[in-house]
Structure formats: structure tokens, C-alpha cells
């Protein structure tokens, strides 16, 4: 491992401290280094706050002159919630800047690098590029496609069932697994379910973390093409927890749509029909709302509709050592499915974690271009 890689690894570790707090901005970490010693470090701590390189440079003060700045993304060169970081870098007297990858945001892409070079600062890019892209995959997805990163999550028994033939699913997974899900919910922009999940389980979909720690107000969204969400469901009884949005279609009865609006829900009418809301149209709208990552917690039909259109980026599956059985028991992914095993979707970068008696399997969905 080179010296540049070693310091960039440290910067990437710092960047992760902003997870769930900085979105829709990317997680970024920075180090100010001179003669092999770290003089100061920083990370982007929250949306609207100072960026990582600014924090590190302010902590380094006059010692930054002649030093090297390691930052996990190209320094920005545009005025946003904060001033351009390149101006701070140039005025600090930094001699060299090392970063992994160009910022994909079209408002600043390549401009930071150009500004540094014009100021006579040495620039090294490409150090741990893949690691940096992986860390901020949701941000890169939003910037390059206009759609958020989709995480499909479900809990199932050892024989692949998410509920019994009667629809009972409490509780397939362990207490530890459920607590982990609440943590994940607190780190995403939206939790998404289908109307069948609301009618069957009447979920809250909130982030109930021990100690009351809440990173943000995660949106709770129901894909409900006919506006059948009950006015007395738990979601509407807890509107103070976070926003509830009903994504419906023009075919939904007008009186139901109006009743949901009066109850305090946000309602968005999208393309689709009585069978469901168009998933692609839905994600485009979320992208316009600057949602970077969403947690899909729907039933088999909803999950299948996203898989079939190639819209799932990551999978999280909690497997419990229980046998439910039953031909009519619920499965996590419905739809028609593939005709041959060789046609199935595969996961890469698979990670396996033990949570009490459960096993969590996570992986990135392989694309044809991978």
C-alpha cells in the first residue's frame, strides 16, 4: 500500500461518520498531512454545514502551508449551502491535493480540479477511486441518473417465507435484526411499501432506535394506485413522526385522494394503472426531491416490480432459522420470475453478518455492464 493509499483509507473512514446526516450531499473526509504526519482531519458532519476539507484546513491553520490535502472527492468549486471549497484550499497555502474521483455533480464537476491547477497546486487523482465511488454510490446514482439508490430489504425464514399462509409475519426476524433495520431506516431518505403491506401489517415504518437517536425525518411512502390507505392506519396516526406520502394514480377515486390529503398526507399522482404505480416514474419523482437512497420494504409483488425493471441496486436479506412451510405462504419476490437459473440476478460484493440467531446477507445487484 502506498502512502497516498494509506492516508486516503483514513480519509474514507472519516467520511463514513457523516452517514445519514449529510444527504443529499456525499460523505466526505479529509486529512492535512506534512512530512508523513497528520496535522488535522475533518469530515462533512451534516447537510448545510462546512465541508470536510474546510474543517480540516481550519483545524490545521497556518500549519497547512506547504502540506498535502487528502480528500475523498474532488473539492467543490460552486456556491451552494457553503462557499466553494477550492477557494479555501488555495488560500490555505496547500501545496498538493490528492483525491480519488471527480465530483459527478454537473454544477461543479471538473471545476475544482481546474481551479486547483490554475492556482499552481499539484493534483493527484484516482487514488482508491472504486472505494470512494462505493462509499457514495447513492450520491453518484442520483447525480448520473436522476434517480435514488434502491435497497430492497426483507426478512424471511430458512425456507424462504416472509409470512405464513394467513399473512402473519410477526416476527420472522429477531429483535436484533429489527433494531438493525431501524438504524438503516434512520440513514435513508425514504422507506417505501406497497398498499398490501399497509392493509396486512399496518406498519409504522419509523426509525425507533434505542436512546431516541434520530438522524433525520425519513419519508414514509406508500405506493397505492387506488388510494386505499385506511384513514385510521398507524401511519396516519403518527404523522408527527415524519412525512407520509401516498403515491397514487389518476385512476384512484377522487374522494379517497382528497380524504388522504385532508388527513395530512402528501399525495402525488403518477403514471400507472389499477395494478400499480409505475416504479420508474416514482423513482424519477424521488430524484427530483433529491432523495439519494430509499429502502424498499414492500411485499413480493412490489419488490418484483422493481426487480423486473432493473431498479434495485442493493439487497439486504435477514434469514431466520425458522421453518414456516406452506405452498400458500408468502415469498419475498413475486412476479413471474426467470425461466432458467442462468437468467437469474446475481449479487456481488456479498457480505454476511450474524445478528443473534439471524444471518444478514447483503450484496450489490450485478448489471450486464459489470
Short mmCIF file of C-alpha atoms in Angstrom, two decimals:
data_model
loop_
_atom_site.label_atom_id
_atom_site.label_comp_id
_atom_site.label_asym_id
_atom_site.label_seq_id
_atom_site.Cartn_x
_atom_site.Cartn_y
_atom_site.Cartn_z
CA UNK A 1 0.00 0.00 0.00
CA UNK A 2 1.38 3.39 -0.98
CA UNK A 3 1.47 6.38 1.34
CA UNK A 4 -1.28 8.07 -0.68
CA UNK A 5 -3.48 4.98 -0.34
CA UNK A 6 -2.85 4.76 3.40
CA UNK A 7 -3.92 8.33 4.03
CA UNK A 8 -6.89 8.02 1.65
CA UNK A 9 -8.09 4.95 3.57
CA UNK A 10 -8.09 7.06 6.72
CA UNK A 11 -9.98 9.85 4.96
CA UNK A 12 -12.61 7.36 3.75
CA UNK A 13 -13.05 6.09 7.31
CA UNK A 14 -13.63 9.65 8.48
CA UNK A 15 -16.16 10.24 5.70
CA UNK A 16 -18.40 7.44 6.98
CA UNK A 17 -19.08 9.39 10.17
CA UNK A 18 -21.46 11.56 8.17
CA UNK A 19 -23.67 8.66 7.07
CA UNK A 20 -27.33 9.55 7.46
CA UNK A 21 -26.56 13.17 8.28
CA UNK A 22 -25.18 14.75 5.09
CA UNK A 23 -27.55 13.59 2.37
CA UNK A 24 -28.26 14.70 -0.34
CA UNK A 25 -24.60 15.69 -0.15
CA UNK A 26 -21.93 12.96 -0.35
CA UNK A 27 -20.00 11.67 2.65
CA UNK A 28 -16.53 13.23 2.53
CA UNK A 29 -13.45 13.00 4.74
CA UNK A 30 -10.20 14.97 4.63
CA UNK A 31 -6.67 14.99 6.10
CA UNK A 32 -3.97 17.63 6.12
CA UNK A 33 -0.59 15.86 6.02
CA UNK A 34 3.00 17.14 6.11
CA UNK A 35 6.17 15.04 6.15
CA UNK A 36 4.12 11.90 6.79
CA UNK A 37 2.33 13.33 9.85
CA UNK A 38 -1.39 14.08 10.05
CA UNK A 39 -1.76 17.70 11.12
CA UNK A 40 -5.56 17.82 11.08
CA UNK A 41 -8.59 15.86 10.00
CA UNK A 42 -12.20 16.63 9.18
CA UNK A 43 -15.37 15.24 7.73
CA UNK A 44 -18.67 16.60 6.46
CA UNK A 45 -20.79 16.36 9.60
CA UNK A 46 -24.18 17.48 8.35
CA UNK A 47 -26.07 18.90 5.38
CA UNK A 48 -25.64 22.66 5.24
CA UNK A 49 -22.51 22.56 7.40
CA UNK A 50 -18.87 23.10 6.36
CA UNK A 51 -17.35 20.54 4.01
CA UNK A 52 -14.65 18.12 5.11
CA UNK A 53 -11.67 19.93 3.57
CA UNK A 54 -12.72 23.25 5.09
CA UNK A 55 -12.97 21.67 8.56
CA UNK A 56 -9.54 20.03 8.23
CA UNK A 57 -7.87 23.19 6.91
CA UNK A 58 -9.34 25.38 9.64
CA UNK A 59 -8.07 22.94 12.25
CA UNK A 60 -4.63 22.91 10.67
CA UNK A 61 -4.46 26.71 10.47
CA UNK A 62 -1.10 28.13 9.37
CA UNK A 63 0.45 24.65 9.51
CA UNK A 64 -1.40 23.80 6.28
CA UNK A 65 1.03 25.91 4.21
CA UNK A 66 3.16 23.58 2.11
CA UNK A 67 1.19 20.48 3.23
CA UNK A 68 -0.80 17.89 1.27
CA UNK A 69 -4.59 17.70 1.45
CA UNK A 70 -6.21 14.27 1.12
CA UNK A 71 -9.94 14.49 0.41
CA UNK A 72 -12.29 11.71 -0.69
CA UNK A 73 -13.96 13.69 -3.51
CA UNK A 74 -12.89 16.48 -5.83
CA UNK A 75 -13.19 19.78 -3.88
CA UNK A 76 -16.26 21.72 -4.96
CA UNK A 77 -15.95 24.95 -6.93
CA UNK A 78 -19.52 26.24 -6.79
CA UNK A 79 -21.57 28.25 -4.32
CA UNK A 80 -24.12 26.04 -2.62
CA UNK A 81 -25.13 25.95 1.05
CA UNK A 82 -21.47 26.83 1.70
CA UNK A 83 -18.80 28.77 -0.26
CA UNK A 84 -16.60 26.97 -2.84
CA UNK A 85 -14.06 24.73 -1.09
CA UNK A 86 -11.41 25.38 -3.76
CA UNK A 87 -11.11 29.00 -2.58
CA UNK A 88 -10.31 27.80 0.95
CA UNK A 89 -7.79 25.27 -0.34
CA UNK A 90 -5.97 27.86 -2.45
CA UNK A 91 -5.85 30.49 0.31
CA UNK A 92 -4.56 27.94 2.85
CA UNK A 93 -1.24 27.51 1.08
CA UNK A 94 -1.73 23.80 0.43
CA UNK A 95 0.95 22.50 -1.96
CA UNK A 96 -0.71 19.30 -3.19
CA UNK A 97 -4.23 17.84 -3.27
CA UNK A 98 -4.95 14.11 -3.57
CA UNK A 99 -8.48 12.88 -4.29
CA UNK A 100 -9.98 9.65 -5.70
CA UNK A 101 -12.63 10.79 -8.14
CA UNK A 102 -14.18 13.76 -9.92
CA UNK A 103 -17.41 15.04 -8.35
CA UNK A 104 -20.31 13.84 -10.58
CA UNK A 105 -22.44 16.88 -9.70
CA UNK A 106 -22.75 18.78 -13.01
CA UNK A 107 -22.69 22.10 -11.12
CA UNK A 108 -19.05 21.56 -10.14
CA UNK A 109 -17.69 18.51 -11.97
CA UNK A 110 -14.04 19.06 -13.04
CA UNK A 111 -14.19 22.71 -11.98
CA UNK A 112 -12.50 22.03 -8.65
CA UNK A 113 -9.59 20.29 -10.30
CA UNK A 114 -9.24 23.08 -12.82
CA UNK A 115 -9.25 25.73 -10.12
CA UNK A 116 -6.51 23.94 -8.18
CA UNK A 117 -4.32 23.55 -11.27
CA UNK A 118 -4.77 27.18 -12.24
CA UNK A 119 -3.59 28.14 -8.75
CA UNK A 120 -0.41 26.12 -9.24
CA UNK A 121 -1.39 23.34 -6.82
CA UNK A 122 -0.25 19.82 -7.68
CA UNK A 123 -3.21 17.49 -8.19
CA UNK A 124 -3.21 13.69 -7.91
CA UNK A 125 -6.46 11.88 -8.66
CA UNK A 126 -7.58 8.27 -8.93
CA UNK A 127 -6.29 7.08 -5.53
CA UNK A 128 -8.80 4.46 -4.24
CA UNK A 129 -11.33 5.56 -6.85
CA UNK A 130 -13.52 2.45 -6.62
CA UNK A 131 -13.63 2.61 -2.81
CA UNK A 132 -14.73 6.24 -2.97
CA UNK A 133 -17.46 5.50 -5.53
CA UNK A 134 -18.68 2.56 -3.44
CA UNK A 135 -18.92 4.71 -0.32
CA UNK A 136 -21.08 7.30 -2.08
CA UNK A 137 -22.91 5.02 -4.51
CA UNK A 138 -26.31 6.66 -3.77
CA UNK A 139 -24.91 10.15 -4.48
CA UNK A 140 -23.29 9.00 -7.74
CA UNK A 141 -26.53 7.28 -8.77
CA UNK A 142 -28.61 10.42 -8.17
CA UNK A 143 -26.14 12.68 -9.98
CA UNK A 144 -25.75 10.43 -13.03
CA UNK A 145 -29.31 9.07 -13.49
CA UNK A 146 -31.57 11.47 -11.61
CA UNK A 147 -32.90 8.55 -9.55
CA UNK A 148 -32.16 7.41 -5.99
CA UNK A 149 -30.29 4.28 -4.95
CA UNK A 150 -32.77 1.48 -4.15
CA UNK A 151 -32.15 -1.01 -1.34
CA UNK A 152 -34.55 -3.96 -1.33
CA UNK A 153 -34.87 -5.41 2.17
CA UNK A 154 -36.81 -8.34 3.53
CA UNK A 155 -36.77 -10.85 6.38
CA UNK A 156 -37.52 -14.48 5.73
CA UNK A 157 -37.48 -17.92 7.27
CA UNK A 158 -34.91 -20.55 6.42
CA UNK A 159 -37.32 -21.96 3.83
CA UNK A 160 -37.72 -18.58 2.13
CA UNK A 161 -41.05 -17.41 3.55
CA UNK A 162 -41.79 -13.84 4.65
CA UNK A 163 -45.15 -14.70 6.20
CA UNK A 164 -47.43 -17.64 6.85
CA UNK A 165 -50.30 -18.60 4.55
CA UNK A 166 -52.57 -16.42 6.74
CA UNK A 167 -50.31 -13.41 6.20
CA UNK A 168 -48.85 -13.39 9.73
CA UNK A 169 -45.24 -12.13 9.72
CA UNK A 170 -44.64 -11.11 13.35
CA UNK A 171 -41.93 -11.82 13.97
CA UNK A 172 -39.97 -13.69 11.34
CA UNK A 173 -36.71 -11.98 12.31
CA UNK A 174 -35.03 -11.49 15.68
CA UNK A 175 -35.14 -8.42 17.91
CA UNK A 176 -31.54 -7.65 16.96
CA UNK A 177 -32.39 -7.75 13.24
CA UNK A 178 -35.34 -5.42 13.73
CA UNK A 179 -33.18 -2.96 15.65
CA UNK A 180 -30.67 -3.04 12.79
CA UNK A 181 -33.45 -2.21 10.33
CA UNK A 182 -34.48 0.79 12.42
CA UNK A 183 -30.90 2.06 12.22
CA UNK A 184 -30.91 1.65 8.43
CA UNK A 185 -34.24 3.46 8.20
CA UNK A 186 -32.71 6.41 10.03
CA UNK A 187 -29.98 6.64 7.38
CA UNK A 188 -32.13 6.66 4.23
CA UNK A 189 -34.32 9.38 2.71
CA UNK A 190 -37.43 7.24 2.35
CA UNK A 191 -38.96 3.91 3.35
CA UNK A 192 -41.26 2.54 0.66
CA UNK A 193 -44.01 -0.08 0.93
CA UNK A 194 -46.99 -1.14 -1.15
CA UNK A 195 -50.62 -0.82 -0.15
CA UNK A 196 -50.92 -4.56 0.52
CA UNK A 197 -48.29 -4.28 3.26
CA UNK A 198 -50.23 -1.42 4.85
CA UNK A 199 -53.52 -3.32 4.72
CA UNK A 200 -51.98 -6.55 6.04
CA UNK A 201 -49.45 -5.36 8.64
CA UNK A 202 -50.48 -1.77 9.48
CA UNK A 203 -46.81 -0.77 9.96
CA UNK A 204 -45.39 2.41 11.49
CA UNK A 205 -42.22 2.43 9.32
CA UNK A 206 -40.49 4.78 11.76
CA UNK A 207 -36.89 4.67 12.99
CA UNK A 208 -37.23 3.51 16.57
CA UNK A 209 -33.63 3.44 17.79
CA UNK A 210 -32.73 2.75 21.45
CA UNK A 211 -31.80 6.03 23.12
CA UNK A 212 -34.04 8.04 20.83
CA UNK A 213 -31.28 8.91 18.34
CA UNK A 214 -32.75 10.17 15.07
CA UNK A 215 -30.56 11.25 12.20
CA UNK A 216 -33.36 12.69 10.05
CA UNK A 217 -37.05 12.63 9.27
CA UNK A 218 -37.21 9.73 6.85
CA UNK A 219 -40.17 9.94 4.48
CA UNK A 220 -42.67 7.08 4.69
CA UNK A 221 -44.13 6.37 1.26
CA UNK A 222 -46.96 4.04 0.21
CA UNK A 223 -47.39 3.00 -3.42
CA UNK A 224 -51.17 2.90 -3.53
CA UNK A 225 -52.61 3.11 -7.04
CA UNK A 226 -56.25 3.26 -5.85
CA UNK A 227 -55.76 5.39 -2.69
CA UNK A 228 -56.93 2.58 -0.42
CA UNK A 229 -54.74 3.58 2.55
CA UNK A 230 -57.07 3.46 5.62
CA UNK A 231 -57.56 6.77 7.38
CA UNK A 232 -57.22 5.02 10.75
CA UNK A 233 -53.92 3.25 9.99
CA UNK A 234 -50.85 3.73 12.20
CA UNK A 235 -49.04 5.68 9.51
CA UNK A 236 -51.62 8.46 9.61
CA UNK A 237 -51.90 8.31 13.39
CA UNK A 238 -48.20 9.15 13.63
CA UNK A 239 -47.82 11.95 11.09
CA UNK A 240 -45.80 13.90 13.63
CA UNK A 241 -43.01 11.32 13.42
CA UNK A 242 -42.22 12.01 9.76
CA UNK A 243 -43.93 12.77 6.46
CA UNK A 244 -46.31 10.22 4.97
CA UNK A 245 -46.67 10.35 1.20
CA UNK A 246 -49.19 8.39 -0.86
CA UNK A 247 -48.09 7.73 -4.44
CA UNK A 248 -51.23 7.02 -6.42
CA UNK A 249 -52.57 7.19 -9.99
CA UNK A 250 -55.16 9.15 -11.93
CA UNK A 251 -57.49 6.11 -11.78
CA UNK A 252 -57.83 6.40 -7.98
CA UNK A 253 -61.25 7.63 -6.78
CA UNK A 254 -61.08 11.37 -6.24
CA UNK A 255 -62.87 11.27 -2.88
CA UNK A 256 -60.26 8.89 -1.46
CA UNK A 257 -57.41 11.04 -2.68
CA UNK A 258 -58.98 14.14 -1.15
CA UNK A 259 -59.63 12.35 2.16
CA UNK A 260 -55.96 11.38 2.40
CA UNK A 261 -54.89 14.95 1.71
CA UNK A 262 -57.23 16.26 4.40
CA UNK A 263 -55.82 13.68 6.82
CA UNK A 264 -52.40 15.30 6.42
CA UNK A 265 -50.74 13.03 3.86
CA UNK A 266 -48.75 14.26 0.95
CA UNK A 267 -50.28 12.85 -2.24
CA UNK A 268 -48.52 12.57 -5.59
CA UNK A 269 -50.33 11.31 -8.70
CA UNK A 270 -48.10 9.31 -11.04
CA UNK A 271 -48.31 7.13 -14.12
CA UNK A 272 -49.72 3.67 -13.59
CA UNK A 273 -52.99 1.80 -13.51
CA UNK A 274 -55.15 -0.21 -11.12
CA UNK A 275 -52.34 -2.77 -10.90
CA UNK A 276 -49.84 -0.32 -9.52
CA UNK A 277 -47.78 2.85 -9.73
CA UNK A 278 -45.06 2.88 -12.38
CA UNK A 279 -41.80 2.26 -10.44
CA UNK A 280 -39.61 4.19 -12.87
CA UNK A 281 -41.88 7.24 -12.77
CA UNK A 282 -41.92 7.00 -8.98
CA UNK A 283 -38.13 6.99 -8.70
CA UNK A 284 -37.82 9.93 -11.08
CA UNK A 285 -40.03 11.97 -8.77
CA UNK A 286 -37.97 10.94 -5.74
CA UNK A 287 -34.87 12.06 -7.64
CA UNK A 288 -36.48 15.45 -8.22
CA UNK A 289 -36.99 15.61 -4.44
CA UNK A 290 -33.23 14.98 -4.03
CA UNK A 291 -33.73 11.61 -2.35
CA UNK A 292 -30.42 9.78 -2.57
CA UNK A 293 -31.35 6.39 -1.14
CA UNK A 294 -34.61 4.57 -0.45
CA UNK A 295 -35.38 1.40 1.48
CA UNK A 296 -37.88 -0.83 -0.30
CA UNK A 297 -39.81 -2.85 2.31
CA UNK A 298 -42.73 -3.94 0.18
CA UNK A 299 -44.23 -7.37 -0.27
CA UNK A 300 -43.48 -9.83 -3.04
CA UNK A 301 -45.43 -8.07 -5.78
CA UNK A 302 -43.95 -4.63 -5.18
CA UNK A 303 -40.41 -5.95 -4.83
CA UNK A 304 -40.79 -7.98 -8.04
CA UNK A 305 -41.96 -4.90 -9.97
CA UNK A 306 -38.72 -3.09 -9.08
CA UNK A 307 -36.53 -6.10 -9.85
CA UNK A 308 -38.25 -6.70 -13.19
CA UNK A 309 -37.45 -3.16 -14.33
CA UNK A 310 -33.83 -3.39 -13.14
CA UNK A 311 -34.33 -0.70 -10.48
CA UNK A 312 -32.85 -2.43 -7.41
CA UNK A 313 -29.24 -1.57 -6.58
CA UNK A 314 -28.65 -3.42 -3.31
CA UNK A 315 -30.28 -6.28 -1.42
CA UNK A 316 -30.47 -6.83 2.35
CA UNK A 317 -31.92 -10.17 3.45
CA UNK A 318 -32.38 -11.21 7.07
CA UNK A 319 -32.57 -15.00 7.31
CA UNK A 320 -34.03 -16.52 10.46
CA UNK A 321 -33.54 -20.19 11.48
CA UNK A 322 -37.27 -20.94 11.34
CA UNK A 323 -39.31 -23.19 9.09
CA UNK A 324 -42.73 -21.83 8.11
CA UNK A 325 -43.74 -24.11 5.24
CA UNK A 326 -46.91 -23.96 3.18
CA UNK A 327 -47.48 -23.64 -0.55
CA UNK A 328 -49.56 -20.51 0.05
CA UNK A 329 -47.06 -18.89 2.42
CA UNK A 330 -45.67 -15.56 1.26
CA UNK A 331 -42.37 -15.32 -0.63
CA UNK A 332 -40.14 -12.22 -0.75
CA UNK A 333 -40.12 -11.74 -4.54
CA UNK A 334 -43.22 -12.48 -6.57
CA UNK A 335 -43.90 -11.95 -10.24
CA UNK A 336 -43.27 -14.48 -12.98
CA UNK A 337 -39.57 -14.91 -12.29
CA UNK A 338 -36.97 -16.23 -14.72
CA UNK A 339 -37.41 -19.39 -16.78
CA UNK A 340 -33.86 -20.65 -16.27
CA UNK A 341 -31.41 -20.39 -13.40
CA UNK A 342 -28.76 -18.96 -15.73
CA UNK A 343 -31.05 -15.93 -16.22
CA UNK A 344 -31.29 -15.08 -12.53
CA UNK A 345 -29.98 -11.90 -10.95
CA UNK A 346 -26.74 -12.27 -9.06
CA UNK A 347 -25.20 -10.30 -6.24
CA UNK A 348 -21.60 -9.13 -5.95
CA UNK A 349 -19.59 -7.75 -3.04
CA UNK A 350 -21.59 -10.05 -0.76
CA UNK A 351 -21.27 -9.55 2.99
CA UNK A 352 -22.61 -11.88 5.70
CA UNK A 353 -23.25 -10.67 9.25
CA UNK A 354 -24.53 -12.53 12.31
CA UNK A 355 -27.34 -10.83 14.26
CA UNK A 356 -28.24 -13.04 17.25
CA UNK A 357 -29.62 -16.21 15.63
CA UNK A 358 -30.26 -14.46 12.30
CA UNK A 359 -27.93 -14.03 9.33
CA UNK A 360 -27.88 -10.83 7.30
CA UNK A 361 -26.82 -11.24 3.67
CA UNK A 362 -26.09 -8.03 1.75
CA UNK A 363 -24.94 -7.58 -1.82
CA UNK A 364 -24.94 -5.29 -4.84
CA UNK A 365 -27.07 -6.32 -7.82
CA UNK A 366 -24.88 -7.17 -10.81
CA UNK A 367 -25.61 -5.31 -14.03
CA UNK A 368 -24.92 -6.51 -17.54
CA UNK A 369 -22.18 -3.90 -17.81
CA UNK A 370 -20.43 -5.08 -14.63
#
